[in-house]
PDB file of C-alpha atoms in Angstrom:
ATOM      1  CA  MET A1426     102.149  53.844-109.912  1.00 49.00           C
ATOM      2  CA  ARG A1427      98.498  53.269-110.670  1.00 56.00           C
ATOM      3  CA  THR A1428      97.575  51.066-113.594  1.00 65.00           C
ATOM      4  CA  PRO A1429      95.903  52.620-116.677  1.00 62.00           C
ATOM      5  CA  SER A1430      92.704  50.743-115.823  1.00 73.00           C
ATOM      6  CA  ALA A1431      92.649  52.222-112.313  1.00 74.00           C
ATOM      7  CA  HIS A1432      93.223  55.703-113.712  1.00 79.00           C
ATOM      8  CA  GLY A1433      90.422  55.127-116.215  1.00 87.00           C
ATOM      9  CA  THR A1434      88.066  54.013-113.463  1.00 92.00           C
ATOM     10  CA  ARG A1435      88.789  57.117-111.413  1.00 92.00           C
ATOM     11  CA  HIS A1436      88.279  59.368-114.425  1.00 93.00           C
ATOM     12  CA  ALA A1437      85.007  57.652-115.344  1.00 96.00           C
ATOM     13  CA  LEU A1438      83.641  57.934-111.803  1.00 97.00           C
ATOM     14  CA  LEU A1439      84.603  61.592-111.585  1.00 96.00           C
ATOM     15  CA  THR A1440      82.963  62.281-114.943  1.00 97.00           C
ATOM     16  CA  VAL A1441      79.717  60.601-113.891  1.00 98.00           C
ATOM     17  CA  PHE A1442      79.831  62.516-110.600  1.00 98.00           C
ATOM     18  CA  ALA A1443      80.232  65.822-112.480  1.00 98.00           C
ATOM     19  CA  LEU A1444      77.375  64.994-114.859  1.00 98.00           C
ATOM     20  CA  THR A1445      75.116  63.989-111.973  1.00 98.00           C
ATOM     21  CA  ALA A1446      75.958  67.206-110.144  1.00 98.00           C
ATOM     22  CA  ALA A1447      75.128  69.175-113.287  1.00 98.00           C
ATOM     23  CA  VAL A1448      71.752  67.410-113.562  1.00 98.00           C
ATOM     24  CA  ASP A1449      71.001  68.102-109.906  1.00 98.00           C
ATOM     25  CA  LEU A1450      71.967  71.778-110.022  1.00 98.00           C
ATOM     26  CA  THR A1451      70.161  72.366-113.309  1.00 98.00           C
ATOM     27  CA  SER A1452      67.041  70.726-111.906  1.00 98.00           C
ATOM     28  CA  LEU A1453      67.165  73.038-108.893  1.00 98.00           C
ATOM     29  CA  ALA A1454      67.794  76.088-111.073  1.00 97.00           C
ATOM     30  CA  VAL A1455      64.736  75.429-113.257  1.00 97.00           C
ATOM     31  CA  GLY A1456      62.530  74.057-110.487  1.00 96.00           C
ATOM     32  CA  PHE A1457      62.396  70.456-111.777  1.00 97.00           C
ATOM     33  CA  ALA A1458      61.930  68.599-108.473  1.00 96.00           C
ATOM     34  CA  PRO A1459      62.042  65.005-109.860  1.00 97.00           C
ATOM     35  CA  GLY A1460      65.512  65.616-111.310  1.00 98.00           C
ATOM     36  CA  HIS A1461      66.797  66.742-107.915  1.00 97.00           C
ATOM     37  CA  THR A1462      65.126  63.811-106.152  1.00 97.00           C
ATOM     38  CA  VAL A1463      66.835  61.322-108.468  1.00 97.00           C
ATOM     39  CA  ALA A1464      70.254  62.982-108.787  1.00 98.00           C
ATOM     40  CA  LYS A1465      70.944  64.095-105.227  1.00 98.00           C
ATOM     41  CA  PRO A1466      71.160  60.606-103.640  1.00 98.00           C
ATOM     42  CA  LEU A1467      73.668  59.512-106.309  1.00 98.00           C
ATOM     43  CA  LEU A1468      76.245  62.222-105.689  1.00 98.00           C
ATOM     44  CA  MET A1469      78.031  61.076-102.543  1.00 98.00           C
ATOM     45  CA  PRO A1470      78.122  57.356-103.457  1.00 98.00           C
ATOM     46  CA  LEU A1471      79.804  58.314-106.747  1.00 98.00           C
ATOM     47  CA  LEU A1472      82.318  60.517-104.963  1.00 98.00           C
ATOM     48  CA  ALA A1473      82.913  57.787-102.378  1.00 98.00           C
ATOM     49  CA  ALA A1474      83.497  55.254-105.181  1.00 97.00           C
ATOM     50  CA  TYR A1475      86.044  57.657-106.713  1.00 96.00           C
ATOM     51  CA  CYS A1476      87.832  57.811-103.356  1.00 96.00           C
ATOM     52  CA  VAL A1477      87.830  54.014-103.052  1.00 96.00           C
ATOM     53  CA  ALA A1478      89.327  53.773-106.561  1.00 94.00           C
ATOM     54  CA  SER A1479      91.949  56.288-105.450  1.00 92.00           C
ATOM     55  CA  GLY A1480      92.935  54.122-102.473  1.00 93.00           C
ATOM     56  CA  ALA A1481      91.657  56.672 -99.952  1.00 94.00           C
ATOM     57  CA  PRO A1482      91.401  55.872 -96.226  1.00 96.00           C
ATOM     58  CA  ARG A1483      88.133  54.400 -94.983  1.00 96.00           C
ATOM     59  CA  LEU A1484      87.530  57.468 -92.833  1.00 97.00           C
ATOM     60  CA  LEU A1485      87.175  59.619 -95.954  1.00 97.00           C
ATOM     61  CA  VAL A1486      84.805  57.123 -97.564  1.00 97.00           C
ATOM     62  CA  GLY A1487      82.832  56.951 -94.306  1.00 98.00           C
ATOM     63  CA  ALA A1488      82.523  60.743 -94.147  1.00 98.00           C
ATOM     64  CA  LEU A1489      81.108  60.839 -97.675  1.00 98.00           C
ATOM     65  CA  LEU A1490      78.661  58.012 -97.002  1.00 98.00           C
ATOM     66  CA  CYS A1491      77.447  59.823 -93.883  1.00 98.00           C
ATOM     67  CA  GLY A1492      76.889  62.796 -96.172  1.00 98.00           C
ATOM     68  CA  TRP A1493      74.840  60.526 -98.432  1.00 98.00           C
ATOM     69  CA  GLY A1494      72.697  59.540 -95.452  1.00 98.00           C
ATOM     70  CA  GLY A1495      72.132  63.189 -94.624  1.00 97.00           C
ATOM     71  CA  ASP A1496      71.303  63.977 -98.250  1.00 97.00           C
ATOM     72  CA  VAL A1497      68.609  61.311 -98.386  1.00 97.00           C
ATOM     73  CA  LEU A1498      67.091  62.295 -95.050  1.00 97.00           C
ATOM     74  CA  LEU A1499      66.979  65.990 -95.950  1.00 95.00           C
ATOM     75  CA  LEU A1500      64.860  65.235 -99.006  1.00 94.00           C
ATOM     76  CA  SER A1501      62.040  65.257 -96.452  1.00 92.00           C
ATOM     77  CA  ASP A1502      60.860  68.506 -94.856  1.00 86.00           C
ATOM     78  CA  ALA A1503      59.764  66.836 -91.597  1.00 88.00           C
ATOM     79  CA  ASP A1504      61.529  67.911 -88.387  1.00 86.00           C
ATOM     80  CA  PRO A1505      62.515  64.340 -87.374  1.00 92.00           C
ATOM     81  CA  ALA A1506      64.133  63.823 -90.784  1.00 94.00           C
ATOM     82  CA  PHE A1507      65.978  67.126 -90.420  1.00 94.00           C
ATOM     83  CA  LEU A1508      67.367  66.114 -87.026  1.00 95.00           C
ATOM     84  CA  ALA A1509      68.327  62.662 -88.289  1.00 97.00           C
ATOM     85  CA  GLY A1510      70.008  64.218 -91.319  1.00 96.00           C
ATOM     86  CA  MET A1511      71.916  66.610 -89.080  1.00 97.00           C
ATOM     87  CA  ALA A1512      73.047  63.663 -86.955  1.00 97.00           C
ATOM     88  CA  SER A1513      74.268  61.803 -90.048  1.00 98.00           C
ATOM     89  CA  PHE A1514      76.279  64.806 -91.181  1.00 98.00           C
ATOM     90  CA  ALA A1515      77.631  65.204 -87.643  1.00 98.00           C
ATOM     91  CA  VAL A1516      79.005  61.647 -87.747  1.00 98.00           C
ATOM     92  CA  GLY A1517      80.562  62.531 -91.101  1.00 98.00           C
ATOM     93  CA  HIS A1518      82.303  65.515 -89.527  1.00 98.00           C
ATOM     94  CA  VAL A1519      83.652  63.249 -86.793  1.00 98.00           C
ATOM     95  CA  CYS A1520      85.049  61.013 -89.548  1.00 98.00           C
ATOM     96  CA  TYR A1521      86.666  64.026 -91.191  1.00 98.00           C
ATOM     97  CA  LEU A1522      88.190  65.163 -87.897  1.00 97.00           C
ATOM     98  CA  ALA A1523      89.579  61.684 -87.226  1.00 97.00           C
ATOM     99  CA  LEU A1524      90.951  61.598 -90.776  1.00 97.00           C
ATOM    100  CA  PHE A1525      92.652  64.979 -90.417  1.00 95.00           C
ATOM    101  CA  GLN A1526      94.156  63.963 -87.093  1.00 94.00           C
ATOM    102  CA  ALA A1527      95.381  60.578 -88.320  1.00 94.00           C
ATOM    103  CA  TYR A1528      96.765  61.556 -91.718  1.00 92.00           C
ATOM    104  CA  GLY A1529      97.122  65.341 -91.753  1.00 87.00           C
ATOM    105  CA  SER A1530     100.070  67.476 -90.837  1.00 84.00           C
ATOM    106  CA  PRO A1531     100.065  71.163 -89.838  1.00 84.00           C
ATOM    107  CA  ARG A1532      99.997  73.364 -92.942  1.00 79.00           C
ATOM    108  CA  ALA A1533      98.649  76.563 -91.404  1.00 76.00           C
ATOM    109  CA  ARG A1534      98.852  78.099 -87.966  1.00 81.00           C
ATOM    110  CA  VAL A1535      95.853  77.174 -85.892  1.00 82.00           C
ATOM    111  CA  GLY A1536      96.447  80.334 -83.867  1.00 81.00           C
ATOM    112  CA  LEU A1537      95.594  82.388 -86.949  1.00 88.00           C
ATOM    113  CA  LEU A1538      92.599  80.429 -88.229  1.00 91.00           C
ATOM    114  CA  ALA A1539      90.953  79.346 -84.983  1.00 93.00           C
ATOM    115  CA  PRO A1540      89.972  82.872 -83.847  1.00 95.00           C
ATOM    116  CA  VAL A1541      88.436  83.597 -87.255  1.00 95.00           C
ATOM    117  CA  TYR A1542      86.321  80.439 -87.205  1.00 97.00           C
ATOM    118  CA  ALA A1543      85.436  80.882 -83.526  1.00 97.00           C
ATOM    119  CA  THR A1544      84.249  84.430 -84.168  1.00 97.00           C
ATOM    120  CA  ALA A1545      82.158  83.297 -87.129  1.00 97.00           C
ATOM    121  CA  LEU A1546      80.648  80.488 -85.031  1.00 97.00           C
ATOM    122  CA  VAL A1547      79.656  82.718 -82.120  1.00 97.00           C
ATOM    123  CA  ALA A1548      78.294  85.458 -84.382  1.00 97.00           C
ATOM    124  CA  THR A1549      76.212  83.024 -86.428  1.00 97.00           C
ATOM    125  CA  VAL A1550      74.739  81.141 -83.469  1.00 97.00           C
ATOM    126  CA  VAL A1551      73.928  84.339 -81.570  1.00 97.00           C
ATOM    127  CA  ALA A1552      72.262  85.864 -84.625  1.00 97.00           C
ATOM    128  CA  LEU A1553      70.233  82.766 -85.509  1.00 97.00           C
ATOM    129  CA  TRP A1554      69.261  81.701 -81.983  1.00 97.00           C
ATOM    130  CA  PRO A1555      66.132  83.875 -81.485  1.00 97.00           C
ATOM    131  CA  ASP A1556      64.673  82.891 -84.863  1.00 97.00           C
ATOM    132  CA  LEU A1557      65.285  79.145 -84.714  1.00 96.00           C
ATOM    133  CA  PRO A1558      62.456  76.866 -83.566  1.00 95.00           C
ATOM    134  CA  ALA A1559      62.901  76.176 -79.853  1.00 94.00           C
ATOM    135  CA  GLY A1560      63.432  72.460 -80.371  1.00 92.00           C
ATOM    136  CA  LEU A1561      66.224  73.026 -82.884  1.00 95.00           C
ATOM    137  CA  ARG A1562      68.273  75.670 -81.084  1.00 96.00           C
ATOM    138  CA  VAL A1563      70.512  73.383 -79.034  1.00 97.00           C
ATOM    139  CA  PRO A1564      70.985  70.744 -81.794  1.00 96.00           C
ATOM    140  CA  VAL A1565      71.853  73.431 -84.351  1.00 96.00           C
ATOM    141  CA  ALA A1566      74.297  75.102 -81.950  1.00 97.00           C
ATOM    142  CA  GLY A1567      76.005  71.802 -81.112  1.00 97.00           C
ATOM    143  CA  TYR A1568      76.200  70.812 -84.763  1.00 98.00           C
ATOM    144  CA  SER A1569      77.630  74.239 -85.615  1.00 97.00           C
ATOM    145  CA  VAL A1570      80.475  73.749 -83.141  1.00 98.00           C
ATOM    146  CA  LEU A1571      81.363  70.395 -84.714  1.00 98.00           C
ATOM    147  CA  LEU A1572      81.095  71.717 -88.271  1.00 98.00           C
ATOM    148  CA  THR A1573      83.213  74.784 -87.532  1.00 98.00           C
ATOM    149  CA  THR A1574      85.877  72.640 -85.871  1.00 97.00           C
ATOM    150  CA  MET A1575      85.974  70.407 -88.955  1.00 97.00           C
ATOM    151  CA  ALA A1576      86.223  73.393 -91.296  1.00 97.00           C
ATOM    152  CA  CYS A1577      89.115  74.873 -89.333  1.00 96.00           C
ATOM    153  CA  ALA A1578      90.930  71.525 -89.068  1.00 96.00           C
ATOM    154  CA  SER A1579      90.605  70.898 -92.809  1.00 96.00           C
ATOM    155  CA  ALA A1580      92.655  74.005 -93.539  1.00 94.00           C
ATOM    156  CA  VAL A1581      95.140  73.552 -90.704  1.00 93.00           C
ATOM    157  CA  ARG A1582      95.872  69.889 -91.407  1.00 92.00           C
ATOM    158  CA  PHE A1583      95.469  69.512 -95.198  1.00 93.00           C
ATOM    159  CA  GLY A1584      96.007  72.930 -96.744  1.00 90.00           C
ATOM    160  CA  ALA A1585      94.174  75.391 -98.976  1.00 93.00           C
ATOM    161  CA  ARG A1586      92.186  73.080-101.259  1.00 95.00           C
ATOM    162  CA  THR A1587      90.765  70.958 -98.467  1.00 96.00           C
ATOM    163  CA  GLY A1588      90.366  74.061 -96.312  1.00 95.00           C
ATOM    164  CA  LEU A1589      88.253  75.712 -99.009  1.00 97.00           C
ATOM    165  CA  GLY A1590      86.063  72.604 -98.965  1.00 98.00           C
ATOM    166  CA  GLY A1591      85.588  72.941 -95.232  1.00 97.00           C
ATOM    167  CA  ALA A1592      84.737  76.636 -95.550  1.00 97.00           C
ATOM    168  CA  LEU A1593      82.164  75.951 -98.286  1.00 98.00           C
ATOM    169  CA  PHE A1594      80.591  73.205 -96.163  1.00 98.00           C
ATOM    170  CA  LEU A1595      80.224  75.750 -93.377  1.00 98.00           C
ATOM    171  CA  LEU A1596      78.666  78.248 -95.793  1.00 98.00           C
ATOM    172  CA  SER A1597      76.258  75.661 -97.207  1.00 98.00           C
ATOM    173  CA  ASP A1598      74.973  74.614 -93.802  1.00 97.00           C
ATOM    174  CA  THR A1599      74.707  78.239 -92.712  1.00 97.00           C
ATOM    175  CA  LEU A1600      72.417  78.841 -95.686  1.00 97.00           C
ATOM    176  CA  ILE A1601      70.278  75.918 -94.503  1.00 96.00           C
ATOM    177  CA  ALA A1602      70.163  77.347 -90.986  1.00 96.00           C
ATOM    178  CA  THR A1603      69.043  80.767 -92.222  1.00 97.00           C
ATOM    179  CA  GLY A1604      66.204  79.053 -94.062  1.00 95.00           C
ATOM    180  CA  VAL A1605      65.177  77.188 -90.925  1.00 94.00           C
ATOM    181  CA  ALA A1606      65.255  80.518 -89.069  1.00 96.00           C
ATOM    182  CA  ASP A1607      62.984  81.959 -91.754  1.00 95.00           C
ATOM    183  CA  TRP A1608      65.450  84.664 -92.763  1.00 97.00           C
ATOM    184  CA  PRO A1609      65.163  86.255 -96.246  1.00 96.00           C
ATOM    185  CA  GLN A1610      66.629  83.943 -98.873  1.00 95.00           C
ATOM    186  CA  LEU A1611      68.282  84.264-102.253  1.00 93.00           C
ATOM    187  CA  PRO A1612      66.195  83.208-105.271  1.00 95.00           C
ATOM    188  CA  ARG A1613      66.273  79.421-105.619  1.00 96.00           C
ATOM    189  CA  PRO A1614      67.950  78.914-102.212  1.00 96.00           C
ATOM    190  CA  ASP A1615      68.238  75.137-102.659  1.00 97.00           C
ATOM    191  CA  PHE A1616      70.412  75.731-105.718  1.00 98.00           C
ATOM    192  CA  TRP A1617      72.952  77.757-103.726  1.00 98.00           C
ATOM    193  CA  ILE A1618      72.870  75.268-100.859  1.00 98.00           C
ATOM    194  CA  MET A1619      73.613  72.346-103.173  1.00 98.00           C
ATOM    195  CA  LEU A1620      76.192  74.259-105.228  1.00 98.00           C
ATOM    196  CA  THR A1621      78.273  75.083-102.160  1.00 98.00           C
ATOM    197  CA  TYR A1622      77.717  71.614-100.650  1.00 98.00           C
ATOM    198  CA  VAL A1623      78.726  69.629-103.740  1.00 98.00           C
ATOM    199  CA  ALA A1624      81.789  71.839-104.210  1.00 98.00           C
ATOM    200  CA  ALA A1625      82.642  71.411-100.520  1.00 98.00           C
ATOM    201  CA  GLN A1626      82.526  67.619-100.547  1.00 98.00           C
ATOM    202  CA  PHE A1627      84.462  67.427-103.806  1.00 98.00           C
ATOM    203  CA  LEU A1628      87.198  69.722-102.517  1.00 98.00           C
ATOM    204  CA  LEU A1629      87.410  67.884 -99.201  1.00 98.00           C
ATOM    205  CA  ALA A1630      87.684  64.526-100.992  1.00 97.00           C
ATOM    206  CA  SER A1631      90.014  65.566-103.807  1.00 96.00           C
ATOM    207  CA  GLY A1632      92.160  67.770-101.578  1.00 95.00           C
ATOM    208  CA  THR A1633      92.662  64.923 -99.124  1.00 94.00           C
ATOM    209  CA  THR A1634      93.436  62.290-101.763  1.00 93.00           C
ATOM    210  CA  ARG A1635      95.863  64.592-103.587  1.00 91.00           C
ATOM    211  CA  ALA A1636      97.670  65.472-100.381  1.00 89.00           C
ATOM    212  CA  LEU A1637      98.034  61.818 -99.424  1.00 89.00           C
ATOM    213  CA  GLU A1638      99.181  60.780-102.895  1.00 87.00           C
ATOM    214  CA  ALA A1639     101.835  63.506-102.903  1.00 82.00           C
ATOM    215  CA  ARG A1640     103.191  62.445 -99.533  1.00 72.00           C
ATOM    216  CA  PRO A1641     106.464  60.465 -99.653  1.00 63.00           C
ATOM    217  CA  GLY A1642     105.409  58.304 -96.700  1.00 53.00           C
ATOM    218  CA  PRO A1643     103.335  55.106 -96.567  1.00 44.00           C
ATOM    219  CA  MET A1644     100.039  56.782 -97.453  1.00 46.00           C
ATOM    220  CA  ALA A1645     101.418  57.757-100.850  1.00 45.00           C
ATOM    221  CA  THR A1646     101.305  54.077-101.764  1.00 41.00           C
ATOM    222  CA  TYR A1647      98.088  53.210 -99.930  1.00 46.00           C
ATOM    223  CA  GLY A1648      96.224  52.288-103.095  1.00 44.00           C
ATOM    224  CA  VAL A1649      99.185  50.336-104.464  1.00 39.00           C
ATOM    225  CA  VAL A1650      99.471  48.359-101.226  1.00 38.00           C
ATOM    226  CA  ARG A1651      95.758  47.528-101.295  1.00 47.00           C
ATOM    227  CA  SER A1652      95.982  46.429-104.933  1.00 43.00           C
ATOM    228  CA  ALA A1653      99.048  44.314-104.235  1.00 42.00           C
ATOM    229  CA  GLU A1654      97.295  42.622-101.336  1.00 43.00           C
ATOM    230  CA  ARG A1655      94.378  41.616-103.539  1.00 45.00           C
ATOM    231  CA  ALA A1656      96.767  40.209-106.151  1.00 44.00           C
ATOM    232  CA  THR A1657      99.001  38.307-103.705  1.00 46.00           C
ATOM    233  CA  PRO A1658      98.136  34.635-102.982  1.00 45.00           C
ATOM    234  CA  ARG A1659      96.808  34.167 -99.451  1.00 42.00           C
ATOM    235  CA  SER A1660      99.614  31.830 -98.461  1.00 39.00           C
ATOM    236  CA  THR A1661     102.299  34.439 -99.233  1.00 39.00           C
ATOM    237  CA  LYS A1662     100.486  37.641 -98.273  1.00 43.00           C
ATOM    238  CA  ARG A1663     102.392  39.816 -95.839  1.00 41.00           C
ATOM    239  CA  PRO A1664     100.601  41.661 -93.053  1.00 39.00           C
ATOM    240  CA  THR A1665      99.743  45.248 -93.886  1.00 40.00           C
ATOM    241  CA  PRO A1666     101.884  47.697 -91.867  1.00 40.00           C
ATOM    242  CA  ARG A1667      99.839  49.206 -89.064  1.00 41.00           C
ATOM    243  CA  SER A1668     100.659  52.735 -90.197  1.00 38.00           C
ATOM    244  CA  THR A1669      98.878  52.222 -93.527  1.00 36.00           C
ATOM    245  CA  THR A1670      95.638  50.963 -92.056  1.00 35.00           C
ATOM    246  CA  PRO A1671      93.004  53.730 -91.901  1.00 35.00           C
TER     247      PRO A1671
END
């Protein structure tokens, strides 16, 4: 069991994350750029801190921190910053894929979901390709393959909640790509991009942590093991079982 103080820490971090997200989304909705500039870089570190307090694997924390790197880089409109931000998110997707492979278990048939995601990937890339800047076509296509694979794996390996997070991440980045391709946009497009992105990362993080906590195996006590290690004198500390090391 988690101590009351640990539960309180998790609740406090999640509350601050929700308030920060509300500030960010409200700022985007009303066109208050300074609010977005201040709030956006705080979101993923807060969510990562919540995951650390929950005893989540390092791969999940790493994925969120890569998202933070992408968030900061995409505050700039310059092409090099866009490519660097895309690369940071790509590393985050690799972390997610490694996490799903290491700790997930099949919860949906890949034979049913994979064709749906593959069709969406091909249709999106083919439609966007002519309108993307020439220098971004190949990077966007490669990133789209990685993102779509992550979205599909999130549902197959961790179930509906995490899978919805993966699908929303795919939607959010597709909205970004349509903007880069200069397609017609919804009013306040940045609001919809951030709304789907924040929801995606939260669902990926919370869906993963809930699934691991509910599991009867070693990962269900990951946070307890880590806490016990910190409290155990060095001379009597037992080695952590290999299966519980992320």
